[in-house]
Tab-separated table of C-alpha atoms in Angstrom:
chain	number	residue	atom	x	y	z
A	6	UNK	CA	-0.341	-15.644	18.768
A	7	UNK	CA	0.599	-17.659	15.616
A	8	UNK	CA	-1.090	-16.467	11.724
A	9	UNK	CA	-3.755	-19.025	12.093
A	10	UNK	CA	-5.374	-17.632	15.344
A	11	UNK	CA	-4.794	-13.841	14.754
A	12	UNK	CA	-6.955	-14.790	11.615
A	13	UNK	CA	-9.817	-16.569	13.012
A	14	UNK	CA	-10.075	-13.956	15.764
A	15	UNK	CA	-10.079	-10.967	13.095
A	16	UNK	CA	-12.709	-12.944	10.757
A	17	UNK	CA	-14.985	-13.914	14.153
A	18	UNK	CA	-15.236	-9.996	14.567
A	19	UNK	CA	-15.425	-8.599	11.737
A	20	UNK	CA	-18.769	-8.433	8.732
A	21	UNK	CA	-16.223	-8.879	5.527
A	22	UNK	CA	-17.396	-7.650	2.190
A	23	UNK	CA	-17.014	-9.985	-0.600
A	24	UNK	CA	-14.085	-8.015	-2.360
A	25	UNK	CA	-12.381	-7.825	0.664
A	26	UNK	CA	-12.638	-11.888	0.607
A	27	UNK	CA	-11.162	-12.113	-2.857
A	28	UNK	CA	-8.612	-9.669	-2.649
A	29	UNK	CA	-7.047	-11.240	0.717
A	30	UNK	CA	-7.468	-14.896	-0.880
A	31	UNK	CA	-5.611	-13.569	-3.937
A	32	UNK	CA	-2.793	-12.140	-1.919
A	33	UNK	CA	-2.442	-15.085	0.058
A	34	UNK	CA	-2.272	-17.294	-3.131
A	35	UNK	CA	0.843	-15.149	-4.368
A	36	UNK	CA	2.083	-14.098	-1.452
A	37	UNK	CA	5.108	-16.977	-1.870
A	38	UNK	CA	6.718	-14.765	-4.753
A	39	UNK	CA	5.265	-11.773	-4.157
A	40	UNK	CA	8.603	-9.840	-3.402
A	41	UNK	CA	10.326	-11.748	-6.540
A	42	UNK	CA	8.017	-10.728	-8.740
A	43	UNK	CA	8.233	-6.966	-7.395
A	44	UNK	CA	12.102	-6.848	-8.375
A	45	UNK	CA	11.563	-8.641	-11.322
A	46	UNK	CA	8.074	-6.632	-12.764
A	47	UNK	CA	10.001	-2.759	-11.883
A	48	UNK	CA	13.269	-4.318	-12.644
A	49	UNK	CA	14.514	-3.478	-9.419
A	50	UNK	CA	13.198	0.380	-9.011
A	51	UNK	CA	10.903	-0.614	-6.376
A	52	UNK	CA	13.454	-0.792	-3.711
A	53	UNK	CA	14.255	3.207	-4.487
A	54	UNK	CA	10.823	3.718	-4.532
A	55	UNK	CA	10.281	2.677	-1.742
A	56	UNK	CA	13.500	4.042	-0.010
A	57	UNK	CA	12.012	7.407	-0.850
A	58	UNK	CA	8.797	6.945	0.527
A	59	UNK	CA	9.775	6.364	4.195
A	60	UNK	CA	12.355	9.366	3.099
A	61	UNK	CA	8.977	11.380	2.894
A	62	UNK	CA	8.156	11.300	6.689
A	63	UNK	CA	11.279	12.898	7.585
A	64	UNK	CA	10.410	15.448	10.026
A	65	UNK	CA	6.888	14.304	11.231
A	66	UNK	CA	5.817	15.241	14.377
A	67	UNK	CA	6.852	12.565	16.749
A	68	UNK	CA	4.714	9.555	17.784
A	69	UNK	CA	3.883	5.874	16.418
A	70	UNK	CA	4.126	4.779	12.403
A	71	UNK	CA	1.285	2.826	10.607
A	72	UNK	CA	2.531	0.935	7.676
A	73	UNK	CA	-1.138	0.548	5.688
A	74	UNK	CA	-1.545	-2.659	3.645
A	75	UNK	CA	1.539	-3.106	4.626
A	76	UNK	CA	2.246	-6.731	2.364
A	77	UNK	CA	5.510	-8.493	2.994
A	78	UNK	CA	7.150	-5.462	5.062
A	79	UNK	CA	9.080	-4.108	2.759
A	80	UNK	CA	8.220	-0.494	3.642
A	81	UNK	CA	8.203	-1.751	7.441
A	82	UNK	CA	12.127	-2.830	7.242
A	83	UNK	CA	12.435	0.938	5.778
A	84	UNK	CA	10.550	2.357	8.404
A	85	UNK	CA	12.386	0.428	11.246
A	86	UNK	CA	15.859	1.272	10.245
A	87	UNK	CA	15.229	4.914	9.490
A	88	UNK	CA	13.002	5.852	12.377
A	89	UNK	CA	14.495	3.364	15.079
A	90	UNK	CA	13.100	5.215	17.945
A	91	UNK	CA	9.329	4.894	16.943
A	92	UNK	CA	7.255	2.565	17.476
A	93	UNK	CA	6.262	0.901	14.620
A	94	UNK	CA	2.706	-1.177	13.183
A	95	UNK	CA	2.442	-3.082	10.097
A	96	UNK	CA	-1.118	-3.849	9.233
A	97	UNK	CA	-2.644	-5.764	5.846
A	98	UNK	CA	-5.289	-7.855	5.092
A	99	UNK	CA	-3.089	-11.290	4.001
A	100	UNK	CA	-1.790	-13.488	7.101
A	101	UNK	CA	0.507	-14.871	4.589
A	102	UNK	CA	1.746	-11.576	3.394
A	103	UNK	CA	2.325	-11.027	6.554
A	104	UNK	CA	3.716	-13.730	8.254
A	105	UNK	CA	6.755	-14.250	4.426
A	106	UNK	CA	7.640	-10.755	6.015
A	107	UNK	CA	7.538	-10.481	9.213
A	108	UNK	CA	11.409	-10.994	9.631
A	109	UNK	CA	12.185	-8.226	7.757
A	110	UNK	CA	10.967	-6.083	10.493
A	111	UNK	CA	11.049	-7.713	13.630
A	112	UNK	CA	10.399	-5.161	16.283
A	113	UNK	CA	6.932	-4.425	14.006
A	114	UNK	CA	3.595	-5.031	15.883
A	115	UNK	CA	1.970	-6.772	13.183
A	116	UNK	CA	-1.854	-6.239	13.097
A	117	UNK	CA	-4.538	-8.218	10.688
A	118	UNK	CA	-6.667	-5.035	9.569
A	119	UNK	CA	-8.260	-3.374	6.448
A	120	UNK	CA	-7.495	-0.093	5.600
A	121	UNK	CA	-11.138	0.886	5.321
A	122	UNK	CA	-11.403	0.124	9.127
A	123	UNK	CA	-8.546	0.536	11.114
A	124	UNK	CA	-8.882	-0.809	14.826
A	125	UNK	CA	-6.851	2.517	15.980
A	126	UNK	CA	-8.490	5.189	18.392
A	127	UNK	CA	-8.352	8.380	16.803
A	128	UNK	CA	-4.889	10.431	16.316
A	129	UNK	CA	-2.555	7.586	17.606
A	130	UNK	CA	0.078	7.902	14.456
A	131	UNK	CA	2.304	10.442	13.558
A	132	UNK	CA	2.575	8.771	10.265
A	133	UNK	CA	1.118	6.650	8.017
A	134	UNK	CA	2.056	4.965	4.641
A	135	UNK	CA	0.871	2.855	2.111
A	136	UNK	CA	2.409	0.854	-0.654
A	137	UNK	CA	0.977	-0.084	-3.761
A	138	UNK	CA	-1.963	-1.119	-1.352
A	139	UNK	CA	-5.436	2.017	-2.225
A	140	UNK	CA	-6.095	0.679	-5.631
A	141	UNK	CA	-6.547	-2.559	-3.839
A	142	UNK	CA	-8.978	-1.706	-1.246
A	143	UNK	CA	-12.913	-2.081	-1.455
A	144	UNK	CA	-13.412	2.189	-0.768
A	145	UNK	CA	-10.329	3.821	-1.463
A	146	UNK	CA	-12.254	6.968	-0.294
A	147	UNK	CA	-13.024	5.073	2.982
A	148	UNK	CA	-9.256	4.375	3.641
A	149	UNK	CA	-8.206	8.024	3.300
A	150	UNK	CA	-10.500	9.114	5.862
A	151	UNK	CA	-9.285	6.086	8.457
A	152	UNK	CA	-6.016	7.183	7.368
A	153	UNK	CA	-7.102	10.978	8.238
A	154	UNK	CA	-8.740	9.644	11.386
A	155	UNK	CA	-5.886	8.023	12.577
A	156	UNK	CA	-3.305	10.568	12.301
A	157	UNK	CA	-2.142	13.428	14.909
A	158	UNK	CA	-2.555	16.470	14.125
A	159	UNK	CA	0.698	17.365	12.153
A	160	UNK	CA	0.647	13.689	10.821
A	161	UNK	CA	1.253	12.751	7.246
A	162	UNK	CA	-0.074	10.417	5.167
A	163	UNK	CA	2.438	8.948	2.542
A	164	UNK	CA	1.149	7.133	-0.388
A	165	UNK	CA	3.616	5.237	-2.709
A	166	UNK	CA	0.926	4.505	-5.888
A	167	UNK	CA	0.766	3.334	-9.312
A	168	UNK	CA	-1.878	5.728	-10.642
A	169	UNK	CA	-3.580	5.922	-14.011
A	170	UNK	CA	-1.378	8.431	-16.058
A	171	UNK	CA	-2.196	11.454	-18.114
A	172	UNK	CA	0.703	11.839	-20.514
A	173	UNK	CA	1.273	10.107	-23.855
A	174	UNK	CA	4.080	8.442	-22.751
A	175	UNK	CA	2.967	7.420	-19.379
A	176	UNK	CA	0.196	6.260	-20.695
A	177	UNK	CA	1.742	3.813	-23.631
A	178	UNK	CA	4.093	2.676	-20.649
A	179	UNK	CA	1.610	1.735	-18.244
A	180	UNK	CA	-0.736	0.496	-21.233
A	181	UNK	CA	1.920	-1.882	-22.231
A	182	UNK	CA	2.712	-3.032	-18.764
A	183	UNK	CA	-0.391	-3.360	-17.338
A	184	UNK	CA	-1.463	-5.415	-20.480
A	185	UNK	CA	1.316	-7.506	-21.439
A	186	UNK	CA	4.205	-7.594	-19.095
A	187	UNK	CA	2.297	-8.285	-15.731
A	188	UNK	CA	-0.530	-11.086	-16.469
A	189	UNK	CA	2.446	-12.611	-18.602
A	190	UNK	CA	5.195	-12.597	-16.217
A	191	UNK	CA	3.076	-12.784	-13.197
A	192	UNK	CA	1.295	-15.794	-14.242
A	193	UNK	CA	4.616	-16.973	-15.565
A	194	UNK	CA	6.378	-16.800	-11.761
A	195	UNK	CA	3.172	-17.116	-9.168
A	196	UNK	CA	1.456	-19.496	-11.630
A	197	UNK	CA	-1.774	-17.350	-10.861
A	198	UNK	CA	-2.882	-15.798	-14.146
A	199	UNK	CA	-5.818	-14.539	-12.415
A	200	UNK	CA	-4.604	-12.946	-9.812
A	201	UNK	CA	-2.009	-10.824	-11.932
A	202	UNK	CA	-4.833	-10.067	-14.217
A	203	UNK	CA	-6.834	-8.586	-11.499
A	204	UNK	CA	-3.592	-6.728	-10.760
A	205	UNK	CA	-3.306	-5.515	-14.130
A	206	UNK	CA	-6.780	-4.369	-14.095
A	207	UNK	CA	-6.329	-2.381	-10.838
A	208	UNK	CA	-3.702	-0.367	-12.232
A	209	UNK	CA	-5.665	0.353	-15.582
A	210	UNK	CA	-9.269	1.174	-13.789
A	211	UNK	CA	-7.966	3.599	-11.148
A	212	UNK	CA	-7.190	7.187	-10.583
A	213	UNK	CA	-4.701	9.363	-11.937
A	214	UNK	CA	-2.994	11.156	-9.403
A	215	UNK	CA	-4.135	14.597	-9.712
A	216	UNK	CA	-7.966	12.988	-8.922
A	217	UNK	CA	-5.649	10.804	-5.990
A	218	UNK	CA	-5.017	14.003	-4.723
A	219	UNK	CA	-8.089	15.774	-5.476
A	220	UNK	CA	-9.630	12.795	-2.737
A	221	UNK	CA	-7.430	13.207	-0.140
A	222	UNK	CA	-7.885	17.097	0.062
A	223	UNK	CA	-11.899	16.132	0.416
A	224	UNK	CA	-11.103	13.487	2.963
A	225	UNK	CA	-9.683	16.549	4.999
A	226	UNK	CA	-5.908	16.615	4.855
A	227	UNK	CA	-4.081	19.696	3.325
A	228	UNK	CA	-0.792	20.499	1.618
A	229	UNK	CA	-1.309	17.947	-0.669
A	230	UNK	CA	1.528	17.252	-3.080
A	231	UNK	CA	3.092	13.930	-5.418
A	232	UNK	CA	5.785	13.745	-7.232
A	233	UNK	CA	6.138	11.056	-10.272
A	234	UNK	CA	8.646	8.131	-10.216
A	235	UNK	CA	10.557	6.761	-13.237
A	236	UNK	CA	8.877	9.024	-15.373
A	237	UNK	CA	5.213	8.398	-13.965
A	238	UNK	CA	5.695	4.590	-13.729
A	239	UNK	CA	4.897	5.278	-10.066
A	240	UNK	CA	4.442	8.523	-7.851
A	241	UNK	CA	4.107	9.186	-4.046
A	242	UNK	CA	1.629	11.494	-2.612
A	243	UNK	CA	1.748	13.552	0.578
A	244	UNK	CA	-1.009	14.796	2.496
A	245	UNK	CA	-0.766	16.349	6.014
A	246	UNK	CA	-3.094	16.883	8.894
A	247	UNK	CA	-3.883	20.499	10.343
A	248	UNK	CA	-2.317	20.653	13.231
């Protein structure tokens, strides 16, 4: 099935919110340098980042991988060379995010859905992760519990984040960023000043990660634990399910 139909069918059945409209439009609009501009805008650290999120399901119980708003596949291509023996589904909201990466990760089934409602039965994945993707979504609250839903017991949920920071430092870094560097050089690449703006918005107006993780333990899972990145210019989060 080529981008085009997988995309009619998912909009015939589904009852799309208006930000969810917007947000996919945007990421199809930017979608052509969308993995440029992530080397350029971390100067490169978002390939460790990322290298140490798929890291963080080491040891999951065995089973299936979701990668969650999963963009241009760079956490799929992670996924598929360090856990060759699972199977493996990529899911996001942009056909065009989707189909600039879908040769990074070829043996990925690749799956038009929203985080918020995940056309999974209940405790198909033994893990599930999510890249720079809950800021972006309509109920971040929402997500964690498909995420929860969708997990076996002993799953984990693996969250690679820019949250809004606590310390002084953090937050002068992310401050200048989020301000300057990202409309400016975003707009500057993508030609879309709007759409890094939102970006840079996104980043400012969401949660630190002590409230990320306050969330998740309310959406049900339990030993929940981050760890920053590049002295909080990122951080990954870890929640399990009981088993």
């Amino acid at each position: 099935m080529d981008a085009r139909s997988i995309a009619d069918t998912f909009r015939a059945s589904e009852d799309v919110a208006p930000h969810f409209e917007a947000v996919r439009g945007m990421f199809d609009r930017i979608a052509p340098t969308y993995d440029l501009l992530n080397r350029v805008l971390s100067l490169g650290l978002d390939v460790g980042w990322r290298k140490r999120a798929v890291r963080s399901l080491d040891g999951v119980v065995s089973g299936p991988l979701l990668d969650s708003c999963a963009g241009t596949l760079d956490l799929a291509k992670g996924l598929s060379a360090r856990f060759p023996d699972r199977a493996l589904v990529a899911a996001d909201i942009s056909v065009e995010m989707l189909e600039r990466g879908r040769g990074k990760a070829p043996r990925a089934h690749v799956v038009i859905a929203d985080a918020t409602d995940l056309p999974f039965e209940a405790q198909t994945f033994a893990g599930v992760i999510c890249g720079f993707g809950m800021r972006n979504v309509a109920d971040p609250q929402k997500a964690m519990h498909e995420a929860w839903r969708v997990l076996k017991p002993g799953g984990r949920f693996v969250t690679l984040e820019f949250f809004r920071p606590l310390s002084v430092t953090s937050a002068a870094f992310h401050r200048t960023y989020a301000s300057l560097v990202l409309p400016f050089v975003g707009a500057l690449i993508s030609r879309d000043r709007v759409a890094y703006r939102y970006l840079s918005d996104s980043i400012k107006g969401f949660w630190t990660r002590t409230e990320y993780e306050g969330h998740l333990k309310l959406a049900g899972f339990h030993r929940v634990r981050g760890k920053d990145l590049a002295f909080g210019a990122a951080s990954i989060v870890i929640g399990e399910v009981s088993e």
